[in-house]
């Protein structure tokens, strides 16, 4: 199956894709960036964040979970879809407590970077003013749940790459939070700073302690190039 | 904005006070015979940073607390970083880190002092306290003294460029981190700034001369204006030298006698207490031994120049000696001498920047150091407006458990109230009609202290002033609106 190729069209451009590939992977290979937050190249897709939704033959589908099929016509970088994406981003911003100006992840944050790329200026939705618990019990890693967007990357990385299942979701709807498999916090788990799960968070939620602000302004990941430009540039070489 | 009290006295309200950073109001009460019975500066904003740093990680604090202020955020950035140095056990920084932080601080002091003198205060000094309102502002300065105004703008710009080169951003940068800094100065930035610094020093000396000339030309009016005697507080270096970035506390009394000296930052609570009054959100600090009545003091440029034994840069030292000669062996107490002292510091900052920009350590070398972790960090820095104290306790999980900040303007609270009282006595006493110029005189007295009233709210250009004169029967006799 993987040996076969199919031809799809993304935003009017014909793209050769490997059969079985997800749409987002085929787009990456072709140098076309589809915005994403829960998707991570080393982890299986889950379709949580809805930022990568594209229109496949006129129907909205999450491009990280849908495999390519011969002749698919895909719309990605359209004003309609980008407007929906901005709304999705706004919901993430107002559901959490994202204070970019003093956040240590500012400049390296994928959520912030998607906001910039998609032109989200200021949320039009009302802030929920949430206050979720910070877990600082681990000597080297912290969880700032106010910054969690429930992407589940840490859940997948811990289970599938680290073999530890340190993280899980708890609660439903607006009450849903990331939790750990110990009664008194992350410090009681097997979590180690070298684990893959400690390095996949797209925001400032799950971070290594005592390294904040060590990268100067001007040298942070998204200071000069927008998120996705590495995918767009890789294909042009 | 004006009310009459029940016993028939008048209450004049200046709200907000203009050409200062932040929002405050003045109330002056006059009895039926037009005697001033009470004059107060009220700080009517509440910021609450001490509460909301709680629970944050200590390494966030230097970036978080600088949001107190858009005018001198570097002061908070560096004070919090110095407190964090103590927490991470970095008892001495690398030469590179120390010099880059100092460069950032002198850039900050230079631009802040330039802003205050030229943009906020020079209209009063150049045109007179009661000059027409249309002229008595920064636009008036641009029109009447275009060369001075242009230099003022470029001096601020230079200071801001120094901050950007060291902190990463002109406002609210991230350059200083616990135990050091996160970057060297780039060769390109060093060369660019070094090429301009001599001009900045030259212009600083010109500004100082302008301030001196204006003050001495009207010495009979300006030196007694809003003047009273007080104690003075600042940090000084171990050898008594002026040091804006680091040192130990020294206090002198009104005669210049030492009250205490070389008190380490972590022991500040042994010598300073904070009092509260029910009409202001700002506390009233005082020297513990002397009590609240006699222990209040002044901080800022005048206190620093009065307190230090010498300055380690040649031009500023020469100017200090000339300035101190005015006191004939006693400290200088004139409120308007703050401007003069401020410009001596502006020149000192330019001289210091010149030294540092010629130092190869800022281009290379170790950026951070650490040592044994502690659960408390206290630091004192001389912000442009005066002594700034940051004090934090940290728990085992690296989260801030308690924060205490005493900012420069808080130290000067009682002094500014004194200035309001003295100017009100000098200008309003016995007056049935209150002119706009008289009210501006009150503001001139406050403005000399360069207060940052809320440490974040800067409504320059948008502030309104409404003053009503209300007779004993409650009727409005006179009303003036500005802004």
XYZ file of C-alpha atoms in Angstrom:
720
model
C 0.000 0.000 0.000
C 2.775 2.422 0.993
C 4.568 1.877 -2.300
C 1.693 3.176 -4.370
C 1.286 6.852 -5.047
C -1.853 8.836 -5.498
C -2.393 12.279 -6.902
C -4.282 14.868 -4.902
C -4.832 18.565 -5.364
C -4.151 21.033 -2.531
C -5.199 24.632 -3.138
C -5.076 23.999 -6.889
C -1.595 22.451 -6.825
C -1.215 18.811 -7.926
C 0.657 16.786 -5.318
C 2.011 13.228 -5.504
C 1.359 11.460 -2.205
C 2.154 8.023 -0.870
C -0.946 5.893 -0.505
C -1.963 5.607 3.163
C -0.280 8.862 4.106
C -2.354 11.325 6.056
C -3.237 14.518 4.216
C -1.083 16.652 6.548
C 1.955 14.431 5.871
C 1.476 14.594 2.127
C 1.155 18.366 2.353
C 4.340 18.566 4.454
C 6.234 16.542 1.856
C 4.995 18.888 -0.833
C 6.048 21.967 1.136
C 2.482 23.033 1.897
C 1.927 23.970 5.526
C -1.343 23.116 7.198
C -1.622 24.773 10.648
C -1.615 22.301 13.542
C -1.179 22.054 17.297
C -1.975 18.541 18.532
C -0.199 16.886 15.626
C 3.449 15.957 16.138
C 5.551 14.221 13.524
C 6.814 11.557 15.962
C 3.408 10.724 17.439
C 0.263 9.079 16.079
C -2.487 11.544 15.139
C -5.509 12.184 17.333
C -7.439 15.016 15.711
C -7.930 16.857 18.994
C -7.250 20.487 18.190
C -9.195 20.943 14.894
C -6.686 23.511 13.664
C -5.659 21.296 10.725
C -9.182 20.937 9.393
C -9.216 21.277 5.608
C -12.004 20.830 3.099
C -11.803 17.513 1.309
C -14.032 17.578 -1.748
C -16.063 20.256 0.002
C -16.326 18.547 3.396
C -14.423 19.688 6.511
C -12.023 16.938 7.677
C -9.052 16.899 10.065
C -6.041 16.515 7.816
C -3.922 14.771 10.483
C -6.292 11.763 10.643
C -7.627 11.378 7.091
C -5.541 9.346 4.620
C -5.066 10.587 1.082
C -7.135 9.080 -1.709
C -6.665 9.356 -5.438
C -8.184 12.495 -6.886
C -8.965 14.261 -3.604
C -9.436 18.000 -3.993
C -8.296 19.751 -0.832
C -8.756 23.347 0.223
C -6.344 24.565 2.886
C -5.177 28.156 2.785
C -8.553 29.797 2.233
C -10.033 32.768 4.015
C -12.985 30.707 5.180
C -10.826 27.995 6.769
C -8.362 30.461 8.227
C -11.242 32.379 9.805
C -12.430 29.130 11.419
C -8.864 28.449 12.595
C -8.629 31.885 14.172
C -11.841 31.139 16.061
C -10.466 27.800 17.225
C -7.295 29.575 18.393
C -9.324 32.233 20.149
C -11.205 29.549 22.032
C -7.904 28.091 23.220
C -6.670 31.498 24.321
C -9.819 32.419 26.250
C -10.161 28.976 27.827
C -6.675 29.190 29.298
C -4.712 31.966 30.896
C -2.123 32.767 28.259
C -0.175 35.853 29.237
C 2.345 35.978 26.390
C 4.194 39.168 27.474
C 5.803 37.547 30.499
C 5.519 33.859 29.563
C 8.843 32.080 29.399
C 7.716 30.157 26.304
C 6.961 33.336 24.368
C 8.816 33.204 21.055
C 9.054 29.410 21.220
C 5.327 28.754 21.687
C 3.432 27.023 18.869
C 0.077 28.409 20.023
C 1.410 31.961 19.935
C 3.144 31.293 16.625
C -0.082 29.989 15.041
C -1.826 33.102 16.325
C 0.744 35.262 14.568
C 0.701 33.199 11.384
C -3.071 33.227 11.126
C -3.393 36.881 12.071
C -5.291 36.462 15.320
C -5.069 39.961 16.742
C -7.161 39.853 19.873
C -9.793 37.376 21.025
C -13.344 38.519 20.390
C -14.717 35.835 22.687
C -15.054 36.503 26.416
C -12.220 35.298 28.659
C -13.150 32.495 30.999
C -10.565 33.707 33.539
C -9.698 30.180 34.457
C -7.431 29.257 37.297
C -6.072 25.734 37.208
C -3.483 24.304 39.560
C 0.244 24.521 38.833
C 2.056 21.257 39.588
C 5.568 22.186 40.715
C 6.235 19.062 42.753
C 8.778 17.576 40.348
C 12.339 18.830 40.915
C 13.034 19.439 37.222
C 9.703 19.760 35.393
C 6.517 21.750 35.990
C 2.946 21.672 34.700
C 1.227 25.023 34.353
C -2.304 23.858 33.539
C -3.471 27.380 32.743
C -1.479 27.034 29.532
C -2.735 23.561 28.569
C -4.666 23.319 25.305
C -5.483 19.611 25.778
C -3.524 18.554 22.695
C -2.557 15.274 24.327
C 0.975 15.213 22.957
C 2.412 14.478 26.424
C -0.154 11.705 26.939
C 0.901 9.994 23.701
C 4.631 10.595 24.123
C 4.670 9.248 27.666
C 2.688 6.143 26.775
C 4.149 5.334 23.384
C 7.699 6.666 23.497
C 8.598 6.614 27.183
C 6.438 3.611 28.137
C 5.361 5.311 31.377
C 1.771 6.576 30.941
C 2.449 9.465 33.265
C -0.286 11.667 31.762
C -4.011 11.345 31.096
C -7.084 13.530 30.712
C -9.516 13.945 33.572
C -12.982 15.563 33.618
C -15.263 16.563 30.773
C -15.969 19.635 28.702
C -14.736 22.859 30.179
C -13.635 21.008 33.329
C -11.270 18.751 31.402
C -7.640 18.967 32.533
C -4.392 17.107 32.106
C -3.592 14.898 35.086
C -0.807 12.586 36.254
C -0.843 9.044 37.547
C 0.042 9.915 41.143
C -1.934 11.299 44.015
C 0.388 14.143 45.004
C 1.624 15.355 41.670
C 4.275 14.911 39.032
C 7.026 14.561 41.628
C 5.632 11.174 42.610
C 5.643 9.773 39.063
C 8.410 8.113 37.064
C 8.692 11.212 34.895
C 12.252 12.196 34.048
C 13.492 15.360 32.404
C 15.062 13.237 29.646
C 11.683 11.702 28.700
C 10.220 12.492 25.306
C 7.032 13.676 26.994
C 8.944 16.519 28.643
C 9.784 18.039 25.279
C 6.664 17.869 23.113
C 4.360 20.459 24.681
C 3.394 23.121 22.106
C 2.800 25.779 24.791
C 4.364 26.692 28.138
C 2.340 24.090 30.036
C 4.847 21.272 30.454
C 8.364 22.678 30.686
C 11.772 22.090 32.205
C 12.442 24.170 35.300
C 15.083 26.911 35.541
C 15.688 27.335 31.822
C 13.098 30.050 31.172
C 14.370 33.129 29.306
C 17.825 31.639 28.713
C 17.370 32.164 24.963
C 17.539 35.894 24.229
C 14.900 37.770 22.276
C 15.929 37.591 18.628
C 17.194 33.999 18.867
C 13.952 32.252 19.791
C 12.386 29.751 17.436
C 9.758 32.005 15.895
C 11.447 35.398 16.281
C 12.262 35.698 12.600
C 10.302 33.086 10.673
C 6.671 32.104 11.134
C 5.703 28.622 12.207
C 5.510 26.324 9.202
C 8.184 28.141 7.248
C 10.617 25.274 7.862
C 8.203 22.975 5.998
C 7.676 25.468 3.191
C 11.405 26.161 2.864
C 12.461 22.491 3.010
C 10.418 21.708 -0.085
C 11.785 24.634 -2.050
C 15.393 23.345 -1.783
C -14.125 66.916 41.615
C -14.347 69.404 44.412
C -16.363 69.125 47.568
C -17.101 71.446 50.429
C -16.826 70.037 53.918
C -19.599 70.483 56.414
C -17.949 73.147 58.498
C -17.720 75.477 55.554
C -14.086 74.998 54.590
C -13.030 74.714 50.950
C -11.463 71.645 49.417
C -9.485 72.026 46.212
C -8.836 68.869 44.248
C -6.206 68.465 41.530
C -7.068 65.223 39.810
C -5.101 63.861 38.111
C -1.706 65.426 38.634
C -0.178 65.981 35.177
C 3.243 65.460 33.605
C 4.105 62.723 36.049
C 4.057 58.959 35.492
C 0.805 57.463 36.740
C -2.264 58.793 38.439
C -2.499 60.707 41.658
C -4.552 63.545 43.032
C -3.967 66.443 45.332
C -6.431 67.808 47.845
C -5.998 71.121 49.578
C -8.346 72.258 52.295
C -8.742 75.949 53.080
C -10.731 77.524 55.873
C -13.120 80.454 55.582
C -10.223 82.910 55.895
C -8.397 81.197 53.022
C -5.737 79.598 55.202
C -4.421 76.251 54.023
C -5.392 73.716 56.686
C -4.413 70.486 54.968
C -2.588 69.508 51.753
C -2.147 65.928 50.611
C -0.994 63.879 47.648
C -3.203 60.806 47.316
C -2.176 57.764 45.332
C -5.382 56.351 44.014
C -4.224 53.329 42.076
C -3.593 49.870 43.291
C -1.346 47.421 41.504
C -1.055 44.336 43.669
C 2.108 42.828 42.163
C 3.262 41.492 45.519
C 0.186 39.290 45.581
C 0.196 38.015 42.075
C 3.847 36.981 41.952
C 2.895 34.403 44.576
C 2.913 30.931 43.076
C 5.009 31.980 40.097
C 8.442 30.463 39.625
C 11.303 32.656 40.747
C 12.910 32.809 37.293
C 9.704 34.344 35.937
C 9.822 37.247 38.368
C 12.413 39.475 36.624
C 10.265 39.433 33.490
C 6.923 39.528 35.306
C 7.433 42.356 37.809
C 8.953 44.763 35.304
C 5.394 45.059 33.960
C 4.849 47.369 36.897
C 6.210 50.106 34.749
C 6.650 51.072 31.127
C 9.017 53.904 31.996
C 11.729 52.226 34.028
C 11.022 48.480 33.693
C 14.768 47.818 33.632
C 14.966 48.824 37.300
C 12.472 46.143 38.291
C 13.987 43.663 35.833
C 17.420 44.112 37.407
C 16.269 44.345 41.032
C 14.335 41.097 40.671
C 17.287 39.475 38.872
C 19.606 40.505 41.688
C 17.194 38.992 44.221
C 17.179 35.805 42.114
C 21.007 35.844 42.083
C 20.805 35.393 45.833
C 18.273 32.574 45.438
C 20.428 30.636 42.963
C 23.532 31.336 45.060
C 25.283 33.498 42.476
C 27.079 35.617 45.049
C 29.324 37.167 42.463
C 28.424 37.405 38.804
C 30.834 36.895 35.956
C 32.506 40.169 34.853
C 30.560 39.925 31.591
C 27.182 39.583 33.300
C 27.874 42.359 35.781
C 29.016 44.754 33.051
C 26.134 44.002 30.684
C 23.621 44.524 33.487
C 25.310 47.776 34.445
C 25.280 48.951 30.845
C 21.541 48.191 30.696
C 21.003 50.117 33.927
C 22.983 53.184 32.875
C 21.129 53.206 29.536
C 17.907 53.128 31.515
C 18.942 55.903 33.903
C 20.147 58.039 31.005
C 16.908 57.774 29.039
C 14.651 58.126 32.075
C 16.435 61.211 33.387
C 16.404 62.741 29.895
C 12.670 62.058 29.601
C 11.951 63.627 32.944
C 14.038 66.730 32.526
C 13.293 67.605 28.925
C 9.827 66.220 28.289
C 8.173 66.646 31.674
C 9.921 69.377 33.647
C 11.711 71.689 31.225
C 8.448 73.451 30.223
C 8.092 74.739 33.805
C 11.740 75.802 33.994
C 12.020 77.332 30.522
C 8.676 79.136 30.360
C 7.793 79.696 34.025
C 5.296 77.973 36.290
C 2.479 80.279 35.258
C 3.254 80.517 31.539
C 0.260 79.918 29.230
C -0.808 76.283 29.265
C -0.641 76.149 25.472
C 3.078 76.825 25.658
C 3.968 75.071 28.897
C 4.361 71.577 27.471
C 6.749 69.485 25.383
C 5.339 70.855 22.109
C 6.086 74.354 23.371
C 9.670 73.274 24.009
C 9.922 71.876 20.477
C 8.672 75.167 19.045
C 10.780 77.507 21.176
C 13.940 75.403 21.537
C 13.998 72.993 18.568
C 17.657 72.031 19.002
C 17.211 71.214 22.692
C 14.085 69.187 21.921
C 15.789 67.256 19.144
C 18.688 66.350 21.389
C 16.238 65.317 24.112
C 14.511 62.893 21.736
C 17.825 61.472 20.506
C 19.173 61.067 24.039
C 16.128 59.042 25.003
C 16.538 57.029 21.837
C 20.166 56.274 22.648
C 19.290 55.046 26.126
C 16.545 52.864 24.686
C 18.944 51.451 22.080
C 21.361 50.499 24.870
C 18.504 48.713 26.623
C 17.506 46.885 23.446
C 21.091 45.792 22.790
C 21.419 44.338 26.288
C 17.871 43.266 27.219
C 16.606 42.220 23.771
C 13.783 44.767 23.674
C 13.482 48.470 24.399
C 10.653 47.855 26.854
C 10.167 44.702 28.904
C 13.174 42.739 27.697
C 14.451 39.426 29.038
C 18.228 39.951 29.052
C 18.852 39.612 32.769
C 18.235 36.164 34.255
C 18.960 34.585 37.641
C 22.731 34.362 37.983
C 23.623 36.552 35.014
C 22.490 37.550 31.544
C 21.371 35.617 28.470
C 23.483 37.321 25.826
C 26.628 39.239 25.070
C 26.589 42.603 23.424
C 26.993 42.046 19.687
C 30.017 43.596 18.015
C 27.688 45.472 15.705
C 25.674 46.979 18.581
C 28.843 47.807 20.501
C 30.389 49.658 17.544
C 27.182 51.532 16.778
C 26.644 52.664 20.373
C 30.316 53.434 21.010
C 30.277 55.741 17.988
C 27.467 57.814 19.539
C 28.300 57.802 23.227
C 30.678 60.775 23.158
C 27.959 62.911 21.606
C 25.535 61.749 24.282
C 27.960 62.758 27.005
C 28.462 66.134 25.335
C 24.702 66.718 25.150
C 24.299 65.539 28.727
C 26.824 68.139 29.877
C 24.938 70.769 27.846
C 21.667 69.747 29.525
C 23.286 69.953 32.935
C 24.584 73.440 32.121
C 21.115 74.490 30.969
C 19.555 73.224 34.194
C 22.242 74.863 36.306
C 21.955 78.184 34.488
C 18.172 78.260 34.782
C 18.301 77.335 38.463
C 20.990 79.860 39.372
C 19.402 82.624 37.288
C 16.235 82.311 39.369
C 17.895 81.034 42.516
C 15.943 83.355 44.772
C 12.677 81.847 43.566
C 13.662 78.279 42.764
C 15.844 77.273 45.690
C 13.301 78.066 48.424
C 10.435 76.743 46.256
C 8.753 73.824 48.010
C 11.828 73.364 50.150
C 11.993 71.605 53.502
C 14.592 69.603 55.391
C 14.674 65.825 55.615
C 16.745 62.696 56.039
C 18.153 61.026 52.928
C 18.419 57.348 51.963
C 20.295 55.582 49.176
C 22.695 52.776 48.521
C 26.390 53.568 48.248
C 29.375 51.437 47.341
C 31.489 50.052 50.201
C 33.966 52.931 49.782
C 31.154 55.518 49.807
C 31.157 56.033 46.049
C 27.913 56.721 44.156
C 26.711 53.417 42.731
C 23.354 53.135 40.999
C 23.471 49.359 40.471
C 24.771 47.830 43.682
C 25.792 48.663 47.229
C 24.601 48.891 50.828
C 22.146 51.250 52.470
C 23.212 54.560 53.928
C 21.006 57.182 55.578
C 21.963 60.719 56.535
C 20.049 63.233 58.597
C 19.221 66.796 57.611
C 22.649 67.974 58.815
C 24.441 65.306 56.820
C 25.286 63.115 59.808
C 25.230 59.381 59.180
C 22.174 57.657 60.694
C 23.270 54.229 59.465
C 25.709 53.010 56.886
C 26.580 49.869 54.946
C 23.409 48.051 55.921
C 23.221 44.999 53.679
C 20.147 44.656 51.426
C 18.941 41.534 53.254
C 18.894 43.520 56.522
C 16.748 46.400 55.221
C 13.882 45.498 57.567
C 16.187 46.204 60.531
C 16.292 49.865 59.573
C 13.153 50.579 57.521
C 9.487 50.156 58.389
C 6.399 50.961 56.352
C 3.452 52.904 57.770
C -0.051 53.124 56.283
C -2.637 55.903 56.199
C -6.260 55.513 55.341
C -6.334 58.098 52.539
C -3.644 56.676 50.248
C -2.904 53.290 48.695
C 0.799 54.085 48.955
C 2.656 53.210 52.136
C 4.807 55.628 54.133
C 8.245 54.148 54.860
C 10.384 55.530 57.668
C 13.673 54.899 59.448
C 12.749 52.572 62.273
C 14.932 54.151 64.979
C 13.569 57.626 64.371
C 9.891 56.710 64.292
C 7.237 57.612 61.765
C 7.132 61.327 62.668
C 10.847 62.049 62.318
C 12.091 59.049 60.392
C 10.749 59.786 56.929
C 13.320 60.513 54.290
C 13.916 61.344 50.652
C 15.380 59.098 47.954
C 16.379 59.665 44.333
C 18.993 61.841 42.660
C 19.155 64.485 45.395
C 19.495 61.853 48.128
C 22.153 59.957 46.189
C 24.295 63.004 45.493
C 23.914 64.168 49.105
C 24.704 60.712 50.469
C 27.732 59.634 48.444
C 31.311 60.622 49.301
C 32.423 60.877 45.690
C 31.595 59.855 42.120
C 34.025 57.674 40.192
C 33.656 59.431 36.834
C 35.545 62.715 36.369
C 32.971 65.105 34.916
C 30.182 64.043 37.262
C 32.547 64.273 40.258
C 33.540 67.809 39.363
C 29.872 68.725 39.004
C 29.036 67.028 42.311
C 31.601 69.159 44.109
C 30.186 72.344 42.590
C 26.656 71.248 43.515
C 27.533 70.330 47.100
C 29.292 73.658 47.604
C 25.817 75.237 47.571
C 25.068 73.506 50.880
C 28.160 74.903 52.624
C 28.866 71.615 54.316
C 25.258 70.556 54.792
C 23.131 68.456 52.425
C 21.184 70.306 49.747
C 17.503 70.377 50.674
C 15.956 72.385 47.827
C 13.185 70.466 46.077
C 14.140 72.012 42.733
C 17.748 70.829 43.246
C 16.444 67.386 42.307
C 16.659 68.447 38.660
C 20.280 69.511 38.981
C 21.237 66.314 40.832
C 19.345 64.279 38.234
C 21.387 65.764 35.421
C 24.661 65.098 37.272
C 23.542 61.465 37.283
C 22.629 61.639 33.618
C 26.200 62.774 32.877
C 27.568 60.061 35.178
C 25.516 57.442 33.309
C 26.911 58.613 29.979
C 30.457 58.454 31.342
C 29.803 54.944 32.667
C 28.350 53.805 29.342
C 31.432 55.121 27.582
C 33.634 53.065 29.911
C 31.593 49.908 29.449
C 31.296 50.203 25.680
C 35.107 50.236 25.520
C 35.359 47.110 27.692
C 35.934 43.815 25.831
C 34.168 41.839 28.601
C 30.783 42.899 27.255
C 31.507 41.076 23.995
C 32.619 37.733 25.393
C 32.939 35.745 28.598
C 30.830 33.634 30.892
C 27.168 34.633 31.034
C 25.842 32.953 34.181
C 27.034 31.556 37.499
C 25.279 29.588 40.244
C 25.981 28.387 43.759
C 24.128 27.082 46.756
C 20.357 27.505 46.495
C 18.663 29.763 49.066
C 15.030 30.282 49.941
C 15.155 34.071 50.149
C 16.452 36.739 47.830
C 16.673 40.450 48.608
C 18.110 43.102 46.352
C 18.371 46.860 46.268
C 19.059 48.964 43.223
C 18.968 52.702 42.656
C 16.230 53.172 40.065
C 16.131 56.549 38.325
C 13.553 57.740 40.866
C 15.296 56.288 43.907
C 15.968 53.259 46.037
C 14.101 50.142 44.917
C 13.848 47.088 47.148
C 12.764 43.626 45.989
C 12.413 40.842 48.540
C 11.197 37.312 47.739
C 10.788 34.025 49.603
C 10.795 30.820 47.583
C 9.532 27.362 48.549
C 11.163 24.010 47.812
C 9.273 23.755 44.514
C 10.835 27.010 43.241
C 7.582 28.962 43.621
C 7.405 32.428 45.172
C 5.782 32.230 48.584
C 5.982 35.925 49.484
C 7.078 39.108 47.748
C 7.711 42.568 49.149
C 8.519 45.531 46.944
C 9.303 49.029 48.151
C 9.495 51.214 45.079
C 11.220 54.558 44.777
C 8.109 56.701 44.757
C 6.867 55.027 47.933
C 10.010 56.127 49.787
C 9.323 59.677 48.611
C 5.663 59.611 49.641
C 5.976 61.712 52.772
C 8.445 64.037 51.031
C 6.026 64.715 48.175
C 3.289 65.412 50.682
C 5.633 67.828 52.412
C 6.339 69.496 49.066
C 2.601 69.895 48.433
C 2.126 71.410 51.892
C 5.041 73.817 51.532
C 4.053 74.977 48.049
C 0.423 75.351 49.126
C 1.604 77.551 52.006
C 3.848 79.523 49.677
C 1.373 80.021 46.833
C -2.207 79.460 47.988
C -2.187 80.792 51.519
C -4.560 83.732 51.853
C -5.665 83.575 48.212
C -9.385 83.872 47.521
C -8.993 83.075 43.834
C -6.878 80.196 42.675
C -5.245 80.584 39.271
C -4.145 77.755 37.011
C -0.547 78.859 37.518
C -0.879 78.471 41.286
C -2.146 74.947 40.870
C 0.656 74.153 38.470
C 3.081 75.263 41.167
C 1.763 72.443 43.325
C 2.407 70.051 40.479
C 5.900 71.493 39.884
C 6.708 70.585 43.484
C 5.540 67.011 43.000
C 7.116 66.755 39.566
C 10.602 67.526 40.920
C 10.529 64.089 42.557
C 9.798 62.446 39.174
C 7.159 60.259 40.799
C 5.954 57.125 39.080
C 2.640 57.047 40.868
C 1.354 53.695 39.814
C 4.576 52.415 38.293
C 2.705 51.461 35.144
C 0.025 53.910 34.159
C 1.396 56.513 31.878
C -1.284 58.763 30.521
C 0.992 61.554 29.376
C -0.949 63.731 26.990
C -4.307 62.338 28.015
C -4.525 63.580 31.561
C -7.245 66.012 32.479
C -7.270 68.451 35.310
C -10.515 69.755 36.727
C -10.366 72.208 39.587
C -13.376 73.788 41.208
C -13.295 76.476 43.821
C -16.257 75.993 46.102
C -17.375 78.595 48.606
C -18.266 77.861 52.228
C -21.911 77.534 51.231
C -21.073 74.874 48.643
C -21.573 77.036 45.536
C -19.034 76.851 42.756
C -17.177 80.144 42.673
C -14.660 79.321 39.999
C -13.922 76.388 37.737
C -11.053 75.556 35.455
C -10.568 72.588 33.171
C -7.417 71.544 31.425
C -6.557 68.774 28.982
